[in-house]
Coordinates of C-alpha atoms and ligand atoms in Angstrom, one line a residue:
X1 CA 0.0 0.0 0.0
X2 CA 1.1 3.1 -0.9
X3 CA 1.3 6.1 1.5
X4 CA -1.0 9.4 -0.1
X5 CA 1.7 12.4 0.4
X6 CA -1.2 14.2 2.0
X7 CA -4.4 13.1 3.6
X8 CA -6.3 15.3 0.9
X9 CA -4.0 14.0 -2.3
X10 CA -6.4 11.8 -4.8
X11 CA -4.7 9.2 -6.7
X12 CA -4.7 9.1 -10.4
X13 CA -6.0 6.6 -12.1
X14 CA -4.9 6.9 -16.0
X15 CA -5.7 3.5 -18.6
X16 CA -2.7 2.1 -20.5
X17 CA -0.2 3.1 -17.5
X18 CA -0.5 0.0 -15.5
X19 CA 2.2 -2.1 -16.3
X20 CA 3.3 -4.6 -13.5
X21 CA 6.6 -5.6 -14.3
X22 CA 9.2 -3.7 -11.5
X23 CA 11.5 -2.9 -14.4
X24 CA 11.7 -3.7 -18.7
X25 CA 11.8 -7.0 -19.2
X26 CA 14.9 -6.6 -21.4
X27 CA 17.2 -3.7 -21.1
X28 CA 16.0 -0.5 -22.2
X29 CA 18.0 3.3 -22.8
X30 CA 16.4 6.5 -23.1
X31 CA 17.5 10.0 -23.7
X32 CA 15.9 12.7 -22.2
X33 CA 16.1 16.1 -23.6
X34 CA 15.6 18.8 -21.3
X35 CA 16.8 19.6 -17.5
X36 CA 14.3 21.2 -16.2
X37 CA 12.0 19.5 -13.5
X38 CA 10.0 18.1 -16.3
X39 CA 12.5 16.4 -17.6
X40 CA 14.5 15.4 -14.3
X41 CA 10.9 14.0 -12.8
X42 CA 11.1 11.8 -16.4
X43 CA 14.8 10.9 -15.8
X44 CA 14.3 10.0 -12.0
X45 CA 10.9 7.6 -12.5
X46 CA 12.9 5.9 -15.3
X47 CA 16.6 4.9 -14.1
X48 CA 14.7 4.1 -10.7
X49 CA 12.6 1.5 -13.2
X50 CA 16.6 0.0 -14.4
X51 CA 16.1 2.3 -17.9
X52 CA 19.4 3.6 -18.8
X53 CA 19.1 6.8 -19.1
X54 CA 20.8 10.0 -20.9
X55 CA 20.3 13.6 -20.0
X56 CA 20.9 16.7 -22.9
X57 CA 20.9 20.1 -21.1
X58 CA 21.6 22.9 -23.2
X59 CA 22.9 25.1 -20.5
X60 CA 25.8 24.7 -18.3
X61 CA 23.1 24.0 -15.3
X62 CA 19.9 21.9 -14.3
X63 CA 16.6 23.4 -13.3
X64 CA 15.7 25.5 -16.6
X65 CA 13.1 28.5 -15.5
X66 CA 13.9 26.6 -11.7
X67 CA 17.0 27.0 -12.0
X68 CA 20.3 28.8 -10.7
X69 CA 24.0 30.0 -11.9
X70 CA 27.1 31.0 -10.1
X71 CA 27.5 34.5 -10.2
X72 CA 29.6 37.3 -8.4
X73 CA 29.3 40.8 -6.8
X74 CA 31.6 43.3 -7.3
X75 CA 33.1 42.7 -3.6
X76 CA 34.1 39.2 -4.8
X77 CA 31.4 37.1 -2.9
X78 CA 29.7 34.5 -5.1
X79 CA 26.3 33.7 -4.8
X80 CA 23.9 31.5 -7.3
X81 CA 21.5 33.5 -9.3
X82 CA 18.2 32.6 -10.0
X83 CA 15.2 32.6 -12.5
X84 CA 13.4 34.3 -9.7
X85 CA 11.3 33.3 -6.8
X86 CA 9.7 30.3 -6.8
X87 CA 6.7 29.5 -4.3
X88 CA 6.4 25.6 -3.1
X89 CA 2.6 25.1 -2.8
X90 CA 1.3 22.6 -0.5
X91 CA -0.7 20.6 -3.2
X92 CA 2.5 20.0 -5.6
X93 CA 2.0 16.7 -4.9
X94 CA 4.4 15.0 -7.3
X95 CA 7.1 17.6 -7.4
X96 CA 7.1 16.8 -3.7
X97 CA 7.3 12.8 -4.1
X98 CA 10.5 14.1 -6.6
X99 CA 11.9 16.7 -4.2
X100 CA 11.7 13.9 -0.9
X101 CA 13.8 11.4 -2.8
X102 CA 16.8 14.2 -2.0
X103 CA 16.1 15.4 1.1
X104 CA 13.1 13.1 2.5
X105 CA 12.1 15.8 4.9
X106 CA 11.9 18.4 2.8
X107 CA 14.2 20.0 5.2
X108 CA 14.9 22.8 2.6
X109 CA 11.4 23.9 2.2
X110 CA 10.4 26.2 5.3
X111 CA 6.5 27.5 5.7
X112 CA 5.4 31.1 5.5
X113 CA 3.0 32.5 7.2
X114 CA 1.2 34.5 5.3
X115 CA 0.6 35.4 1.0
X116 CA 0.0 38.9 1.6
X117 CA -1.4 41.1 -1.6
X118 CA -0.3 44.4 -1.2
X119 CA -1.7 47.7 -3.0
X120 CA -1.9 51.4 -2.6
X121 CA -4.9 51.2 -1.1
X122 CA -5.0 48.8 1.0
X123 CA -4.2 44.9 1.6
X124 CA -5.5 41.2 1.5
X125 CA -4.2 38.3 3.0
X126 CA -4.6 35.0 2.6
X127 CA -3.2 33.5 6.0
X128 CA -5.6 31.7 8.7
X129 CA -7.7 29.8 5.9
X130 CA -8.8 26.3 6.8
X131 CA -9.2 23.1 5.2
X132 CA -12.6 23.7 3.7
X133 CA -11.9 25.7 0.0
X134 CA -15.5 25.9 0.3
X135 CA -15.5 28.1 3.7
X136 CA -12.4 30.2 2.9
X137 CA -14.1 31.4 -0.1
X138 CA -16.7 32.6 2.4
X139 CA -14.3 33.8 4.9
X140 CA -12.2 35.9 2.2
X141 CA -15.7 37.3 1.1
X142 CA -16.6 38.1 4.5
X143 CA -13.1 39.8 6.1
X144 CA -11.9 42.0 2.8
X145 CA -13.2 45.3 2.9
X146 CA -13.5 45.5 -0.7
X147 CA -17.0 43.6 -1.2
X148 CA -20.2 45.7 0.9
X149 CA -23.3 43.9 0.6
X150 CA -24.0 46.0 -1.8
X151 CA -21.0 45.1 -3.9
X152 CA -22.4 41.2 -3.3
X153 CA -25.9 41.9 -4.6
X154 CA -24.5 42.9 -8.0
X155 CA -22.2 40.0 -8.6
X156 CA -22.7 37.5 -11.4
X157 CA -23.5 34.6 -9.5
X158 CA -23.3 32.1 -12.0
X159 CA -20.5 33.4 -14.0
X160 CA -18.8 33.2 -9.8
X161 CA -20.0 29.6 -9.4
X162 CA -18.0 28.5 -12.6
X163 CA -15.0 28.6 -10.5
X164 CA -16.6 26.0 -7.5
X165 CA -17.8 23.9 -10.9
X166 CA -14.6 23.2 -12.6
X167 CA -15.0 20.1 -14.9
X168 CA -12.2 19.5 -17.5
X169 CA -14.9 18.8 -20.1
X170 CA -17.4 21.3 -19.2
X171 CA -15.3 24.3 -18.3
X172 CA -13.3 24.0 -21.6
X173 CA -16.8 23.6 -23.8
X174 CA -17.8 26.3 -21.6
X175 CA -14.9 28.7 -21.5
X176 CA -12.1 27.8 -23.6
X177 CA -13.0 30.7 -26.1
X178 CA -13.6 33.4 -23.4
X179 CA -10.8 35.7 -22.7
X180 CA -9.5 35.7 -18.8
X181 CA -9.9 39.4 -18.7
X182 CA -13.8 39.1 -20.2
X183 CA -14.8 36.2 -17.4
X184 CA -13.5 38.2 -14.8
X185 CA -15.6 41.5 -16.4
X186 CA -18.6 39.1 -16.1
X187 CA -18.4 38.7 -12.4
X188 CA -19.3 42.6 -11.9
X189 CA -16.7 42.3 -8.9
X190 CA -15.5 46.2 -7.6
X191 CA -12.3 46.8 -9.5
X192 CA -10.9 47.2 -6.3
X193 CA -12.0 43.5 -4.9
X194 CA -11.1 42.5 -8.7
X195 CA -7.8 43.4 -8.9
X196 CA -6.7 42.1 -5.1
X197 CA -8.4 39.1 -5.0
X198 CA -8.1 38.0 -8.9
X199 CA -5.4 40.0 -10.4
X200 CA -2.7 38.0 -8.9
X201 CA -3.9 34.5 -10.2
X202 CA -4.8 35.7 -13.4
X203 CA -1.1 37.0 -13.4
X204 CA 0.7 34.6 -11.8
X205 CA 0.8 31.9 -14.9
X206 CA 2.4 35.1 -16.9
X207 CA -0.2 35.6 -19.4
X208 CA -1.7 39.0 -19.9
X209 CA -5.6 38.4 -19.3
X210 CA -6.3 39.6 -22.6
X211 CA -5.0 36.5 -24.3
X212 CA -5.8 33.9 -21.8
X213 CA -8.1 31.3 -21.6
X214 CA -10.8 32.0 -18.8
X215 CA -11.2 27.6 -18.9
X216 CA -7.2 27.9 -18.1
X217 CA -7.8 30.7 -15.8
X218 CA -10.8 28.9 -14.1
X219 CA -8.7 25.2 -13.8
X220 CA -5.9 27.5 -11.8
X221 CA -8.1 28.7 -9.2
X222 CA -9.7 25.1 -9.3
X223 CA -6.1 24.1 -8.6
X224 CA -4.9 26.9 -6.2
X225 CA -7.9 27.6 -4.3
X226 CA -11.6 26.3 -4.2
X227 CA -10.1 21.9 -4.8
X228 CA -6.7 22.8 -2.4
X229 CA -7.4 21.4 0.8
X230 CA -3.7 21.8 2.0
X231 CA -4.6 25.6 1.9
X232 CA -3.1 28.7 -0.1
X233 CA 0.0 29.8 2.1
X234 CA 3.3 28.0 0.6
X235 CA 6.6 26.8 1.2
X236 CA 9.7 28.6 0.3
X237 CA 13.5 27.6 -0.2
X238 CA 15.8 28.8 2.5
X239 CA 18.8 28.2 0.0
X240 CA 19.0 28.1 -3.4
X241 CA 17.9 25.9 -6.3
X242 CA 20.9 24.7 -7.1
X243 CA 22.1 23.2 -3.8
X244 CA 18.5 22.8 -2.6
X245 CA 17.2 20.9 -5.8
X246 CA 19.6 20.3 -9.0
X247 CA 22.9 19.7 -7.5
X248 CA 21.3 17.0 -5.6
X249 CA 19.2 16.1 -8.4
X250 CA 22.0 15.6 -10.9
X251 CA 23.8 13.5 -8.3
X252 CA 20.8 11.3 -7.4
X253 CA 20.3 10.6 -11.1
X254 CA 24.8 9.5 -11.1
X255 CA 23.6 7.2 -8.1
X256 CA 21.1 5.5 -10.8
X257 CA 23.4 5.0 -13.5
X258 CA 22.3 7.9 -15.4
X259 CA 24.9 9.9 -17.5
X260 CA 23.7 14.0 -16.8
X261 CA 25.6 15.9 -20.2
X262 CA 25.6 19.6 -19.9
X263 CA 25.8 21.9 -22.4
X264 CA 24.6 19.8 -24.7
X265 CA 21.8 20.8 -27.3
X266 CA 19.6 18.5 -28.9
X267 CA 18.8 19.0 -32.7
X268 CA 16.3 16.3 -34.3
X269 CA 14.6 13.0 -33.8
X270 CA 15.1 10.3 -36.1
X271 CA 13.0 6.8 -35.8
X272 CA 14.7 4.1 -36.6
X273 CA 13.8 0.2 -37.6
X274 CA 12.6 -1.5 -34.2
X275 CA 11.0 1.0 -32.5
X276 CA 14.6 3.2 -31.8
X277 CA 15.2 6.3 -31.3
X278 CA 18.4 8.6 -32.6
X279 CA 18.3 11.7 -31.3
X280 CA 21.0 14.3 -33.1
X281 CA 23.0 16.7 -31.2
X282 CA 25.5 19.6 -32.6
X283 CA 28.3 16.5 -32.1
X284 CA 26.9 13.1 -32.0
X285 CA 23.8 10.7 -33.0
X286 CA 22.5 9.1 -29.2
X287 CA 20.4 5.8 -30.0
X288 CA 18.1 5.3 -27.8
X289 CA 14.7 2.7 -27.0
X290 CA 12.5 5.9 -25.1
X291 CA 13.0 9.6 -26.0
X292 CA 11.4 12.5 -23.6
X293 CA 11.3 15.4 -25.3
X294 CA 11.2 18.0 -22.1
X295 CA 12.5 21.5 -23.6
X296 CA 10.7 24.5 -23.3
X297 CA 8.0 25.4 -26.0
X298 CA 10.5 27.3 -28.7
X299 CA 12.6 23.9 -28.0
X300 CA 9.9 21.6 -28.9
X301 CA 8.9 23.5 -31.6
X302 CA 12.9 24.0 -33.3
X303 CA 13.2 20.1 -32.8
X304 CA 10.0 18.4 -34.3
X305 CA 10.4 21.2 -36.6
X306 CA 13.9 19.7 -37.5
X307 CA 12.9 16.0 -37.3
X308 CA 10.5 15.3 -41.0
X309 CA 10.3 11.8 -40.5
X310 CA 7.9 12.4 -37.6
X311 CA 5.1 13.3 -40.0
X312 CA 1.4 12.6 -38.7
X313 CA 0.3 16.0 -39.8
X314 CA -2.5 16.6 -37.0
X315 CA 0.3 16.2 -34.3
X316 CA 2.7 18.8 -36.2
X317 CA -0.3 20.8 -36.2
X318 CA -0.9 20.8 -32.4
X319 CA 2.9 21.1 -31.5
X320 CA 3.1 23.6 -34.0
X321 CA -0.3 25.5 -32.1
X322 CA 1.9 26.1 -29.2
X323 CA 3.6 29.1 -28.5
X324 CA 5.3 31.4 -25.4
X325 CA 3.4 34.3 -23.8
X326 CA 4.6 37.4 -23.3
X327 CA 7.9 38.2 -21.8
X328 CA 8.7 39.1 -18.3
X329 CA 11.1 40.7 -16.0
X330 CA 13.2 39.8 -13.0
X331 CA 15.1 42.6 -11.3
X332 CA 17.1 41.4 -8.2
X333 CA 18.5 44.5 -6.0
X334 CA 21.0 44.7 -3.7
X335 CA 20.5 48.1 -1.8
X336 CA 22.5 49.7 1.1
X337 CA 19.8 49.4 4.0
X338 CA 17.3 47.2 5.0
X339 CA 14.0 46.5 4.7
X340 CA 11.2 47.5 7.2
X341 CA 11.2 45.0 9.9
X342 CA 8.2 42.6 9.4
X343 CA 8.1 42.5 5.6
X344 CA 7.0 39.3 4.1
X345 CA 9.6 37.0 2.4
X346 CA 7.3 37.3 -0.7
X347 CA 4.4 39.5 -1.6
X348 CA 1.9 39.8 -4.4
X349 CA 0.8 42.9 -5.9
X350 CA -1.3 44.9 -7.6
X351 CA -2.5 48.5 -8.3
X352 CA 2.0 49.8 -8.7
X353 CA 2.1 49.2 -12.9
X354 CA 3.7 46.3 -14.2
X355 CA 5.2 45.0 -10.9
X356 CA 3.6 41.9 -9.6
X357 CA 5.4 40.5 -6.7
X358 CA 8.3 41.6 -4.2
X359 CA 10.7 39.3 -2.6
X360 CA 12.8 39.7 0.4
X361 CA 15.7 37.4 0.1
X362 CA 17.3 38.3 3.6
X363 CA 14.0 36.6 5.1
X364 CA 14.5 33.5 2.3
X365 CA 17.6 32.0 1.2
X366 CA 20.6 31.6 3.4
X367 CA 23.1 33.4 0.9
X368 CA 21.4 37.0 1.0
X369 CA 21.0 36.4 4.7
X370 CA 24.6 36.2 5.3
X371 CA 25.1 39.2 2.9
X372 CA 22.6 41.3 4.7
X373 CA 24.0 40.4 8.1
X374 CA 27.4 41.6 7.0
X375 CA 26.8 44.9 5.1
X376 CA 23.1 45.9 7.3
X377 CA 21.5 46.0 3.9
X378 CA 19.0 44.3 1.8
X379 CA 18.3 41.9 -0.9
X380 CA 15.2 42.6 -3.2
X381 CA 13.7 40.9 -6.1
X382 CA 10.9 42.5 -8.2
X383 CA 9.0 40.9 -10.6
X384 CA 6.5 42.1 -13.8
X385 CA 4.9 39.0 -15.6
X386 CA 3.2 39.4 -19.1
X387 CA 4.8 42.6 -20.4
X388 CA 2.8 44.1 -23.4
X389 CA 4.9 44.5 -26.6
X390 CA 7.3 46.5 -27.6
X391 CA 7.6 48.1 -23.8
X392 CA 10.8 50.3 -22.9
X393 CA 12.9 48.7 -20.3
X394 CA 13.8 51.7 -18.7
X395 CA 10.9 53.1 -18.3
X396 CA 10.0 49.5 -17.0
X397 CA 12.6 50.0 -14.6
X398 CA 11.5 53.4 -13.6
X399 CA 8.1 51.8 -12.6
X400 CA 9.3 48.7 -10.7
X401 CA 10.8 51.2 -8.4
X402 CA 8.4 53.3 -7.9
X403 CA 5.6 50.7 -7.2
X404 CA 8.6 49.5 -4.6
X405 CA 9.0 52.5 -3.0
X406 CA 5.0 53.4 -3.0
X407 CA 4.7 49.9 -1.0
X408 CA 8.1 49.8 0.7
X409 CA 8.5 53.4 1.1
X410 CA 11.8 52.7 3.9
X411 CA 13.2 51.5 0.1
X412 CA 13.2 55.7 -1.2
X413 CA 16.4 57.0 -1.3
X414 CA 18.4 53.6 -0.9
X415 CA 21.6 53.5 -2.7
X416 CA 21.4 50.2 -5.3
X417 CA 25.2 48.9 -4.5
X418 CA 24.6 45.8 -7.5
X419 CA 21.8 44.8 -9.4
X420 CA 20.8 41.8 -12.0
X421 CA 18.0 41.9 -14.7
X422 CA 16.7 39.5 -16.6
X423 CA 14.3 39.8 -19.7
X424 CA 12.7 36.7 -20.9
X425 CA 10.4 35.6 -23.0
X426 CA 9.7 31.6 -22.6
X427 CA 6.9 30.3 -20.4
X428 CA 3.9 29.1 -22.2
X429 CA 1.2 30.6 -23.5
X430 CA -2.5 29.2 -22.8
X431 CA -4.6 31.2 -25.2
X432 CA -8.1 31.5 -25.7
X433 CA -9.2 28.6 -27.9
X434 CA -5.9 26.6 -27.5
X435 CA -7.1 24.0 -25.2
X436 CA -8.1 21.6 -28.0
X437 CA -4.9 21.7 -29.8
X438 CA -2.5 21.5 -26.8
X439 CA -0.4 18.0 -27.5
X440 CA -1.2 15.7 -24.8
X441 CA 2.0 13.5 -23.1
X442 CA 1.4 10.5 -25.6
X443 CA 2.4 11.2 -29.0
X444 CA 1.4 9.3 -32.1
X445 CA 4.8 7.6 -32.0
X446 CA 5.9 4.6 -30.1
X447 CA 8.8 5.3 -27.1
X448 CA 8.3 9.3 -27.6
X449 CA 6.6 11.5 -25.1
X450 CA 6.5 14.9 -24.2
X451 CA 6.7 16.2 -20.9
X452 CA 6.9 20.2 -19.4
X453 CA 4.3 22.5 -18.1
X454 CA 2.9 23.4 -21.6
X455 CA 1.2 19.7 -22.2
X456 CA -2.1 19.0 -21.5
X457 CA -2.8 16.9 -18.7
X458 CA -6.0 15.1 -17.5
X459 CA -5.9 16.2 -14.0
X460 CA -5.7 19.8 -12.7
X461 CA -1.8 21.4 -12.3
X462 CA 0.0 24.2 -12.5
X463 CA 3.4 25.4 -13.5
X464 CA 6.0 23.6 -11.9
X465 CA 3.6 20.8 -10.6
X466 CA 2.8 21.0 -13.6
X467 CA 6.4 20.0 -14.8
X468 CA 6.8 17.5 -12.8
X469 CA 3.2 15.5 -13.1
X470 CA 3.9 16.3 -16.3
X471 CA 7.6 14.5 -16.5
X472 CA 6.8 11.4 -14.6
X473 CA 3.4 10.5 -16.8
X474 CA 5.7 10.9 -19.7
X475 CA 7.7 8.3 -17.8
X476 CA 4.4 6.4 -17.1
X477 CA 3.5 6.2 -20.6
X478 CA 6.9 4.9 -21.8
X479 CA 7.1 2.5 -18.8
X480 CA 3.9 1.0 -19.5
X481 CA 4.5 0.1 -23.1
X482 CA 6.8 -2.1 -21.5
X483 CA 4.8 -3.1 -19.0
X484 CA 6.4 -1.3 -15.9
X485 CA 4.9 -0.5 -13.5
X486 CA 3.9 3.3 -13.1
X487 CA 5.2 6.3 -10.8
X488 CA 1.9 6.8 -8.4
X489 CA 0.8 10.2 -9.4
X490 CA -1.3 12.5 -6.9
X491 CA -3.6 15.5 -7.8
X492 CA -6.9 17.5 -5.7
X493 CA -10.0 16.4 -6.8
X494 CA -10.3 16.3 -10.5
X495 CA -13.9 18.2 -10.3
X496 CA -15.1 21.2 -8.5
X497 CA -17.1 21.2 -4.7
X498 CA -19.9 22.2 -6.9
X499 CA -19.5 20.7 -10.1
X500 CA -22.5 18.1 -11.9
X501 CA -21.3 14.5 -11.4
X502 CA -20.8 12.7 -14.6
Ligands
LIG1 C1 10.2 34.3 -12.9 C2 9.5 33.0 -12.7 C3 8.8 32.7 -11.5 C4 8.1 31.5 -11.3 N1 7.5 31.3 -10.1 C5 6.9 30.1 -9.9 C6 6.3 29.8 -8.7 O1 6.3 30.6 -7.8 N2 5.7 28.6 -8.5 C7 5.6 27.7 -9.5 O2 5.1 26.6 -9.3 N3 6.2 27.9 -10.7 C8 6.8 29.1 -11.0 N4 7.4 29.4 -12.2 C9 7.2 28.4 -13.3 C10 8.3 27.3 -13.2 O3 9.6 27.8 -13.2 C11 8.1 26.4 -14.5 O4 6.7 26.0 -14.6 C12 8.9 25.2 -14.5 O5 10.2 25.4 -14.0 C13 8.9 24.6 -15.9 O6 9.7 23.4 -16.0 P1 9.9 22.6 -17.3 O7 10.8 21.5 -17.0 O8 8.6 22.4 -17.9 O9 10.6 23.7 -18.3 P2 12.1 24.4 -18.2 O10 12.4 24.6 -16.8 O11 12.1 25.5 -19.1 O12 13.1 23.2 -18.7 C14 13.4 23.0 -20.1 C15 14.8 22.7 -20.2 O13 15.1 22.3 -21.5 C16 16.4 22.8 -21.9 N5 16.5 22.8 -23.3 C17 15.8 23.6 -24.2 N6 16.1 23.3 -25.5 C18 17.0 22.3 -25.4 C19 17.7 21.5 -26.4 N7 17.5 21.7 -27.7 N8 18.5 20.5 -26.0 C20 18.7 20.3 -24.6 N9 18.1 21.0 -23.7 C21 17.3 22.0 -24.0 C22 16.4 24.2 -21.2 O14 17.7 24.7 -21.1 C23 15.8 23.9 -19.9 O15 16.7 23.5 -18.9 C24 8.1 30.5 -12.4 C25 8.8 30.8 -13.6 C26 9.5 32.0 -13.7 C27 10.2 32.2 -15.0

């Protein structure tokens, strides 16, 4: 019997991954493109099932959008840079099973105690929520000043009840086509209550609410809020990703026999006689039984692109359907005094322009603690998700700090002693419409899957549970072709508290 990894965690249940062997009846290889969590979760399920397996990372790190680089300050001090914040939810049920198998407590992981949404005009929290989704949305109705009874009698209640009747088949039908920004118009909500209550999960997948799904919109807050029984305040990393997750990651996976190449970049796919696998590289041709395909979305996209042979035209279609949002910015500060006492470790936002979110390392990772301790200053990292095109990045800058110093105002005047900023433009985009079209984990092929936070999966996830679930079904699916037996994989419940029964 297997233990659930939390007393609310449902098992899923998928046909034609329920293989029983303990490992391939005959020796089996695979190559797995892609170091990311997606594709680590695939490597992991699959050496631990005897598959000898390759890795191809393109950088000179693990962890993709997780992950984090050696850099240095002017004084000489190094300290690992990272993609940005990341926040550990409760419900990540499977990037949890992977994360225990290198540090079974969790040990890295500590709990906040509050997701506070800051604005100009005033705050929201979500701390001291229960078990019940069903109650909290209640509660948060009840204690924020922004809804009068008034405000209540005006809103849309079906267009609210969608979100406590998510249904992966109705929702979509339902919603697919509907802009994020045009559900959330529908609920009549104040704009006040709109933008701290909703803004930051509409935001927080990096798509501008213009040109998102409101069915993708709708299965987040499924996810996040009104089907998360282990609640909304999260876990953070008290060090960074790299010694935290990918260093011990890549040496878990050397444990298992796997051979982790770096700075390697995979080109095309080639099928071969017998069900194998060559996968091209700038240097070599890797033959393989199983190929993961875990890159990004322009990755996927340059590499089936590059690889004719795979031909079933409605699959090139769907990969070809996929594409990246808009870009976003992470601007880490290191400035000469410190925080207000009491700040939270991370914070939403909303109402200060483009930023979203403001991190305090000092009260986080162990790195900017030590630096903070020394030099009695501070360690900030702002964040604006889904930039609108063509934007000026230094008039971006410009407004990061102000909406810092409007909310932090101790910040005005601080002298910025270093700072990194990083534009990107590679997370995926879940437009309206593209539901339908998103490639699913099984591909026409035999021994090829996909695996990353853009696939479509048929239980609710998000971002980098969404890697994960999303790496070990791909393992799942290869494993049970061979009849191994499958990864358990863990979700909330698949439907909303309020949702018809089928
Ligand atoms: C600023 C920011 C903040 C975030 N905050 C959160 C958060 O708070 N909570 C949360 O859950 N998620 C968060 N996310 C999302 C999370 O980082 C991603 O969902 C997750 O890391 C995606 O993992 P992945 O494996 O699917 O893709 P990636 O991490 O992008 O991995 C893909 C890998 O493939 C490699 N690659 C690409 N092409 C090739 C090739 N041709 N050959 C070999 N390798 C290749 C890339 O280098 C990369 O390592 C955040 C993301 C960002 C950018």
């Amino acid at each position: 019997m297997i233990s659930a990894p939390s007393r609310y965690a449902r098992p899923v249940v998928l046909p034609g991954v329920d293989g029983r062997l303990r490992q391939p009846a005959r020796p089996a290889t695979a190559v797995v493109i892609g170091g990311g969590l997606a594709g680590l979760a695939a490597a992991v399920v699959l050496a631990e099932r005897g598959v000898r397996v390759t890795v191809l990372e393109r950088e000179q790190f693990l962890g993709g959008r997780a992950g984090a680089w050696t850099d240095r300050l002017k004084d000489g001090t190094a300290f690992d840079m990272e993609r940005g914040f990341h926040a550990f939810f409760r419900q990540y049920y499977n990037l949890r099973q992977l994360l225990k198998r290198v540090d079974p407590e969790l040990g890295f992981l500590k709990p906040t105690d509050d997701y506070p949404i800051l604005t100009p005009t005033g705050n929201e929290s979500f701390a001291g929520l229960t078990h019940a989704p069903l109650f909290n949305v209640a509660k948060l109705t009840w204690r924020t000043d922004t809804l009068g009874i008034r405000d209540l009698m005006k809103v849309n209640v079906p267009a609210a009840l969608a979100m406590l009747r998510f249904d992966f088949r109705q929702s979509y039908a339902d919603f697919d086509e509907v802009t994020a920004g045009a559900y959330l118009d529908s609920l009549n909500f104040p704009p006040v209550a709109r933008q701290r209550l909703l803004h930051v999960f509409a935001h927080s997948c990096f798509n501008p609410q213009a040109d998102m799904s409101a069915a993708d919109l709708l299965q987040m807050l499924h996810f996040y809020f009104t089907a998360n029984y282990d609640g909304l305040v999260f876990d953070v990393a008290d060090r960074p990703f790299s010694r935290g997750i990918f260093v011990p990651l890549g040496a878990l996976l050397g444990r298992l026999g796997a051979d982790v190449r770096m700075g390697v970049s995979a080109r095309a796919l080639e099928r071969r006689e017998g069900n194998r696998w060559v996968v091209e590289t700038d240097g070599e041709a890797l033959a393989a039984d199983l190929v993961v395909l875990a890159t990004e979305v322009p990755g996927v996209k340059a590499i089936i692109g590059a690889s004719r042979g795979l031909d079933d035209p409605d699959w090139r279609r769907q990969v070809d359907s996929l594409r990246v949002t808009n870009a976003f910015a992470v601007w880490r500060l290191w400035l000469d005094r410190p925080v207000a006492r009491g700040r939270a470790g991370f914070a939403g936002t909303a109402g200060v322009g483009p930023l979203d979110n403001i991190s305090v390392y000092e009260s986080l990772e162990d790195e900017s603690r030590a630096w903070a301790a020394r030099t009695g200053g501070s360690v900030v990292e702002l964040h604006a998700y889904a930039l609108p095109a063509g934007f000026n990045e230094a008039a971006l800058k410009h407004q990061l700090l102000e909406g810092l110093h409007t909310l932090y105002p101790e910040t005005v005047g601080a002298t910025l002693i270093e700072e990194r900023f990083l534009l990107r433009q590679d997370c995926p985009a879940f437009a309206p419409g593209s539901h339908a079209m998103r490639p699913e984990v099984r591909t026409p092929y035999r021994g090829l899957s996909l695996a990353g936070d853009f696939v479509q999966l048929p239980f609710p996830s998000a971002l980098m549970e969404r890697a994960a679930s999303a790496g070990m079904l791909a393992a799942n699916t290869l494993l049970g072709d061979l009849n191994v037996a499958p990864e358990p994989l863990w979700s909330v419940a698949v439907r909303g508290p309020l949702a018809k029964r089928p």
